[in-house]
Coordinates of N, CA and C in Angstrom, one line a residue:
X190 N 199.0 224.6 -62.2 CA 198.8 224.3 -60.8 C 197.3 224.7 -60.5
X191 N 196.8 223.5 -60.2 CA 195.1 223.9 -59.6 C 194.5 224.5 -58.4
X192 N 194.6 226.2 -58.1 CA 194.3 226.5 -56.2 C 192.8 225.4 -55.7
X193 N 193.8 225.9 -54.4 CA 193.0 224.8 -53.5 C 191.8 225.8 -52.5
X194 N 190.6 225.7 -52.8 CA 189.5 226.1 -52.2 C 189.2 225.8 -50.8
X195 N 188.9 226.8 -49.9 CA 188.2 226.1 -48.7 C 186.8 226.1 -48.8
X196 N 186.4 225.4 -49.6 CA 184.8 225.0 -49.6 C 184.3 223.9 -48.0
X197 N 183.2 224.5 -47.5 CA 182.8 223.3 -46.8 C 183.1 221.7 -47.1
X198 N 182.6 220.8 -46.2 CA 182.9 219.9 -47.1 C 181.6 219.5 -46.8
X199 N 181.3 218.2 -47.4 CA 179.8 218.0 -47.6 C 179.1 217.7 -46.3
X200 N 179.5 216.9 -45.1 CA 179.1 217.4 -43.7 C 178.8 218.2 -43.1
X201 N 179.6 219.2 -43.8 CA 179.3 220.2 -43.3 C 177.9 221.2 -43.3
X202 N 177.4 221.7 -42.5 CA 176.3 222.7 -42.7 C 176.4 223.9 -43.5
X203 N 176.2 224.4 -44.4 CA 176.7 225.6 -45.0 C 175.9 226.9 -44.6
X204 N 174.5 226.8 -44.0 CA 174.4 227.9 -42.9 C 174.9 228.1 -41.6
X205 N 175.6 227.0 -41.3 CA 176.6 227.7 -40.0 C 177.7 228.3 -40.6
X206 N 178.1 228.0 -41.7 CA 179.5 228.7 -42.3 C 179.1 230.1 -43.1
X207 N 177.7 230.5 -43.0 CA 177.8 231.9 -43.5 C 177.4 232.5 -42.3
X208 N 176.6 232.0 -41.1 CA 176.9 232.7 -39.6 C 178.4 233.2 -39.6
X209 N 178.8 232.5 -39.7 CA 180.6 232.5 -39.2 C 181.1 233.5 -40.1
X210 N 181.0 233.6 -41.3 CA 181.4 234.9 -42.0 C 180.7 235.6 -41.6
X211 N 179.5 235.8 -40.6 CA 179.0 237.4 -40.6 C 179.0 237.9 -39.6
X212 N 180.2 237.1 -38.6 CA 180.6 237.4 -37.4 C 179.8 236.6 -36.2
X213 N 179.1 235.4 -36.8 CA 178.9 234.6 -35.7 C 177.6 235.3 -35.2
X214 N 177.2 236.0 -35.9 CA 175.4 236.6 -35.3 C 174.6 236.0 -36.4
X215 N 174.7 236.3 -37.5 CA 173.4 236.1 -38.5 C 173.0 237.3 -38.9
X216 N 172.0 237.2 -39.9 CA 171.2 238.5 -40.0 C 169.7 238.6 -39.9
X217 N 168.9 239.2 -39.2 CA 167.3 239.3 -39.2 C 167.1 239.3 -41.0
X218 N 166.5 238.2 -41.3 CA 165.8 238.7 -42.5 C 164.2 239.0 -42.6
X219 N 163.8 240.4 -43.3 CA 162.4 240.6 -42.9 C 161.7 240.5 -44.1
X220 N 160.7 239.8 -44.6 CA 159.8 240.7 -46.1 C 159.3 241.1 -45.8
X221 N 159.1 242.6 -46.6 CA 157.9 243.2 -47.0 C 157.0 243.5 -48.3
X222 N 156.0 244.2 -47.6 CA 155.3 244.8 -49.3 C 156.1 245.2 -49.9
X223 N 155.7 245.0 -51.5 CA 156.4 245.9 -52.2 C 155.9 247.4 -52.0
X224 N 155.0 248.0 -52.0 CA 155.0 249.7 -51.7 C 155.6 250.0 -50.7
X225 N 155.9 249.6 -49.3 CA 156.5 249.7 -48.3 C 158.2 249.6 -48.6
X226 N 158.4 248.9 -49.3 CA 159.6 248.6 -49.6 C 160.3 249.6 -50.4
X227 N 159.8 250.1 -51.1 CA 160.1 251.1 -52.1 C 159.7 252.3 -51.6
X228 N 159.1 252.6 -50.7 CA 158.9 254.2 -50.0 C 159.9 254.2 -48.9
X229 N 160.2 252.8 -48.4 CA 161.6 252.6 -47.3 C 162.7 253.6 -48.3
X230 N 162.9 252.4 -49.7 CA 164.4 253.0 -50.4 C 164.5 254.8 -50.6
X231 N 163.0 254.6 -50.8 CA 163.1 256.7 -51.5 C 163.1 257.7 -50.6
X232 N 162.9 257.2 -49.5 CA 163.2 257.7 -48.2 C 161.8 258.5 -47.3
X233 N 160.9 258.0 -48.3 CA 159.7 258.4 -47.5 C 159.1 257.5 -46.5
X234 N 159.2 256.6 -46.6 CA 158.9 255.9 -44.9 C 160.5 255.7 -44.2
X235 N 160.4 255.8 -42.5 CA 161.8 255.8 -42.3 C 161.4 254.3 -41.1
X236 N 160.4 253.8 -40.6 CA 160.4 252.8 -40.2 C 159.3 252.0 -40.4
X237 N 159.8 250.1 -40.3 CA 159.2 249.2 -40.1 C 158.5 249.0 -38.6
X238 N 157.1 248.4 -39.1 CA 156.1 247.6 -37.8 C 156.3 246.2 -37.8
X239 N 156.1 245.6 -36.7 CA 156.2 244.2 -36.4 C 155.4 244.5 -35.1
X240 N 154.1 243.3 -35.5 CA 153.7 242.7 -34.2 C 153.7 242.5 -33.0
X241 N 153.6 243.1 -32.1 CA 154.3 242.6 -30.5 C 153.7 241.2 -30.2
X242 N 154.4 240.2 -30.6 CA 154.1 238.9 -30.9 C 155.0 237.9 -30.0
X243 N 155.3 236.9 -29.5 CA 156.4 236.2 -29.2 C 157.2 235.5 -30.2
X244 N 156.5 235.4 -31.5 CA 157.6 235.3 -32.9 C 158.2 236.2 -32.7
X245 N 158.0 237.4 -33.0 CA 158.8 238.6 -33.2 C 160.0 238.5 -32.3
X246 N 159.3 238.6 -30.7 CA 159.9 238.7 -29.6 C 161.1 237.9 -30.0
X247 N 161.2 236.5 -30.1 CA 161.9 235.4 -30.4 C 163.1 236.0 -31.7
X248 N 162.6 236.4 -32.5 CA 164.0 236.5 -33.5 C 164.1 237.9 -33.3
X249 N 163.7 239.0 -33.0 CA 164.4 240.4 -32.3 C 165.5 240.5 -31.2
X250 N 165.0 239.3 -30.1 CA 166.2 239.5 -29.3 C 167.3 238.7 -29.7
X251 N 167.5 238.3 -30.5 CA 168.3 237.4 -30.8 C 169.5 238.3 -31.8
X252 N 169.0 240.1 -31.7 CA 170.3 240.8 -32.5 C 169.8 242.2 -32.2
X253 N 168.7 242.6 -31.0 CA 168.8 243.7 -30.4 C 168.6 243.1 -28.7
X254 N 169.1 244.4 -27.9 CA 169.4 243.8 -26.4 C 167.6 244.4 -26.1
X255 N 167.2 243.0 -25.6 CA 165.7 243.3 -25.2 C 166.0 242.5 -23.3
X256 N 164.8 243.1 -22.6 CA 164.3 242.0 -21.4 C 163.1 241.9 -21.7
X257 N 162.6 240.4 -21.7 CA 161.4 240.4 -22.2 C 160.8 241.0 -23.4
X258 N 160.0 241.4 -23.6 CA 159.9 241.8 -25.0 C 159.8 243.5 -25.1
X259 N 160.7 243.9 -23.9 CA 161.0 245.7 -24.2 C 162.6 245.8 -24.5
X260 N 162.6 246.6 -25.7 CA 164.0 247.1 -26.2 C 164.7 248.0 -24.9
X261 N 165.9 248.1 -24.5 CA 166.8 248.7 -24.0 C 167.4 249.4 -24.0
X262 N 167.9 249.7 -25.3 CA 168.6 250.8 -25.9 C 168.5 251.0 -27.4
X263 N 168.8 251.9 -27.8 CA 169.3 252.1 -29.5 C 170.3 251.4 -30.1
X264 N 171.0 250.7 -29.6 CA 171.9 249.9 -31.0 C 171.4 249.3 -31.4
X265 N 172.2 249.9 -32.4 CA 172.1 249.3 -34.0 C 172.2 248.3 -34.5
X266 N 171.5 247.6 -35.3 CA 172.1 246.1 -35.8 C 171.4 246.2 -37.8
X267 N 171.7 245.6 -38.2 CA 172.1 245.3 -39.7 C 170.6 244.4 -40.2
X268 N 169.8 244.6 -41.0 CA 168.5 244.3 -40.6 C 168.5 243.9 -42.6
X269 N 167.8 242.9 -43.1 CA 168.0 242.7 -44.6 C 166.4 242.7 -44.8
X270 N 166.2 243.3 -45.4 CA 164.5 243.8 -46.3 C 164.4 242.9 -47.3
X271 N 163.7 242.1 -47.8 CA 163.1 241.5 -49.1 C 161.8 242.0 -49.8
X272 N 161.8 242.4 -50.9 CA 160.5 242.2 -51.2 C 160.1 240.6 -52.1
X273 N 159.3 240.2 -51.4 CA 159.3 238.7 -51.5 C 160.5 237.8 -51.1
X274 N 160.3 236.3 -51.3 CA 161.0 235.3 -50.6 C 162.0 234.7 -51.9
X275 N 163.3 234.3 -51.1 CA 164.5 233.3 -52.0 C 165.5 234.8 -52.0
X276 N 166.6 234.7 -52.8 CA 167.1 235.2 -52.5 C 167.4 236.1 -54.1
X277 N 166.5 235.6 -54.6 CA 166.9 236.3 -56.3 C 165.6 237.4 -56.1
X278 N 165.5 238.3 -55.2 CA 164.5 239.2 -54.9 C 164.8 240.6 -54.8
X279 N 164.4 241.4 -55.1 CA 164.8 242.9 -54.6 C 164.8 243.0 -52.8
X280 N 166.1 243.6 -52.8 CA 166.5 242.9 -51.5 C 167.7 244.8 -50.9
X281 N 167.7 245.0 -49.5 CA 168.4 245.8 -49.4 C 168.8 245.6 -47.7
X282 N 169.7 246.1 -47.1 CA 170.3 245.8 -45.5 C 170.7 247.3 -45.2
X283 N 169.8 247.0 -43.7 CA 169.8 249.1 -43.9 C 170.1 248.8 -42.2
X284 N 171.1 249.6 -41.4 CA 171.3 249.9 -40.0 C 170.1 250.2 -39.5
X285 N 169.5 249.6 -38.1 CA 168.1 249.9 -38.0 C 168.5 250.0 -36.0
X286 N 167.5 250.8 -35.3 CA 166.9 250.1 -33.7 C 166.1 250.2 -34.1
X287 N 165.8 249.5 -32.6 CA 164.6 249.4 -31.9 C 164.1 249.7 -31.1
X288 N 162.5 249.8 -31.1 CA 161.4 250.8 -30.0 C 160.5 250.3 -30.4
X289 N 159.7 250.3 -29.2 CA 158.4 249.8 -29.0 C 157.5 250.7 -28.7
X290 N 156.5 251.2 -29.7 CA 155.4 252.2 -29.2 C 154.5 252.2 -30.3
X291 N 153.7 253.1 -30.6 CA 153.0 253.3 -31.7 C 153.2 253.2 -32.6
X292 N 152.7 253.3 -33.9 CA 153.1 253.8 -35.6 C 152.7 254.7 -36.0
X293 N 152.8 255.0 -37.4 CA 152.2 256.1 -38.1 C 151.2 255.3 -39.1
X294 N 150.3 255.9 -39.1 CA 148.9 255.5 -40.0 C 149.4 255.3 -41.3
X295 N 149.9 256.3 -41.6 CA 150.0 256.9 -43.1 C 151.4 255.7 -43.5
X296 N 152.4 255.0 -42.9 CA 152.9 254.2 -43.0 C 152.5 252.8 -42.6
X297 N 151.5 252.4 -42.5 CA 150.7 251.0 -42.4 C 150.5 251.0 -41.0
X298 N 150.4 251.5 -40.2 CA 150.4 251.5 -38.5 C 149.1 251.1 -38.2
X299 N 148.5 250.5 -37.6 CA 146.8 250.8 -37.0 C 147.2 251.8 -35.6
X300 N 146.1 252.6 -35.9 CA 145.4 253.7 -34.8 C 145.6 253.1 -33.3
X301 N 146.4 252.9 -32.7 CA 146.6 252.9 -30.8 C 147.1 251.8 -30.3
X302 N 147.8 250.7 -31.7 CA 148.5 249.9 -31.6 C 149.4 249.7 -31.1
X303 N 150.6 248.8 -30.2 CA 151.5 249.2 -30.3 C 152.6 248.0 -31.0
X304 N 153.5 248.5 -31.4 CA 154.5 247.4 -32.3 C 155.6 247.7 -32.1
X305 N 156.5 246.4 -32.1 CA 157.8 246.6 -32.9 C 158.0 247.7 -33.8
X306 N 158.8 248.5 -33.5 CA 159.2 249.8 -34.6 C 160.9 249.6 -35.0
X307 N 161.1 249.1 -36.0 CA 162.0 249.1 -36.5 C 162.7 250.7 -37.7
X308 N 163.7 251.3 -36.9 CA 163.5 252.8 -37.5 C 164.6 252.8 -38.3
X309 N 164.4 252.6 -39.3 CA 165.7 252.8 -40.0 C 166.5 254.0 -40.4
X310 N 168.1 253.5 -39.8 CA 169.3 254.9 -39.8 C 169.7 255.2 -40.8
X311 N 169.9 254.1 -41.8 CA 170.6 254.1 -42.4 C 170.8 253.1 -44.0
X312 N 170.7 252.9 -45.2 CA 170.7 251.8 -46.1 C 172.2 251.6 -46.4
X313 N 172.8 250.3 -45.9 CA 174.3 250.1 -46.5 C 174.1 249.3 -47.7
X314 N 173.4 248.8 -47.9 CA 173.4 248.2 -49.6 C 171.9 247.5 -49.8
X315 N 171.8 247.7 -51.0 CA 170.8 247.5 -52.3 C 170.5 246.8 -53.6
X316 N 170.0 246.0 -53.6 CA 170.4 244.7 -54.4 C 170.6 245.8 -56.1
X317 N 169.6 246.9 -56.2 CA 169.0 247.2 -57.0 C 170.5 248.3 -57.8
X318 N 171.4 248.1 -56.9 CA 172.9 248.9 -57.2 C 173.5 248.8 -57.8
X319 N 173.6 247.5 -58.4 CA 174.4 247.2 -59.2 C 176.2 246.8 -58.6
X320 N 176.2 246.8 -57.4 CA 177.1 246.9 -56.5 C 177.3 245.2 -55.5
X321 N 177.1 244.6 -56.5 CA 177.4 243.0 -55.7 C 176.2 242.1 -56.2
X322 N 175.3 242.6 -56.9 CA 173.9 241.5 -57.2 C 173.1 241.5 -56.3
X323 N 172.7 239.9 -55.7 CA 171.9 239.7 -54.2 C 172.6 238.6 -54.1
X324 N 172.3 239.2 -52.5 CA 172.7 238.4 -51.1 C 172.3 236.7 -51.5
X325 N 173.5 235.9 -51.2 CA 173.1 234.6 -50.3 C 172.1 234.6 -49.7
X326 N 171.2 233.3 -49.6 CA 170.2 233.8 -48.4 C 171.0 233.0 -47.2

């Protein structure tokens, strides 16, 4: 007896069907450097910068609660790191808010900037774990 799969079917979009497994939000995906990337995992940098840009603005509010382009509060949302592009990449998804203020130098910041600060809480998975491979993109 041959099981029967629910595969999309070919009309179908198959990035609306991984929205839909991940609760109908999506996920921010971000690249970064690789040294940034790897002082994120070892826990010596604890947050990402972003641009106060209207790109940014545009895919931030779209999974933290912003008005206009100021953050609101601290919740959390589920944020995926690449170093480099595709999906066969060193890759990790770490609980993150958001705030808008300055940076730190010593973590790539410029001096009286102000950015997107992406602070990361927390790493729930790591491509490099051996614990599932990498993500679909």
């Amino acid at each position: 007896m041959v099981e029967k799969h629910n595969y999309p079917k070919k009309s179908e979009n198959l990035w609306t069907v991984k929205l839909e497994f991940n609760g109908g939000s999506g996920m921010l995906v971000l690249p970064i450097k690789k040294k940034w990337f790897y002082m994120i995992l070892t826990g010596e940098k604890r947050e990402e910068y972003r641009d106060v840009k209207p790109y940014y603005t545009t895919r931030l509010n779209k999974i933290f609660n912003m008005v206009d382009d100021i953050p609101l509060d601290y919740a959390e949302a589920q944020v995926r790191f690449t170093n480099g592009y595709g999906y066969k990449v060193p890759a990790f998804i770490a609980d993150c808010h958001l705030e808008k203020r300055t940076g730190r130098k010593e973590w790539g910041a410029e001096p009286d900037k102000e950015y997107y600060v992406l602070v990361i809480e927390r790493i729930r998975w790591k491509s490099m774990d051996n614990l599932g491979g990498y993500l679909a993109a």
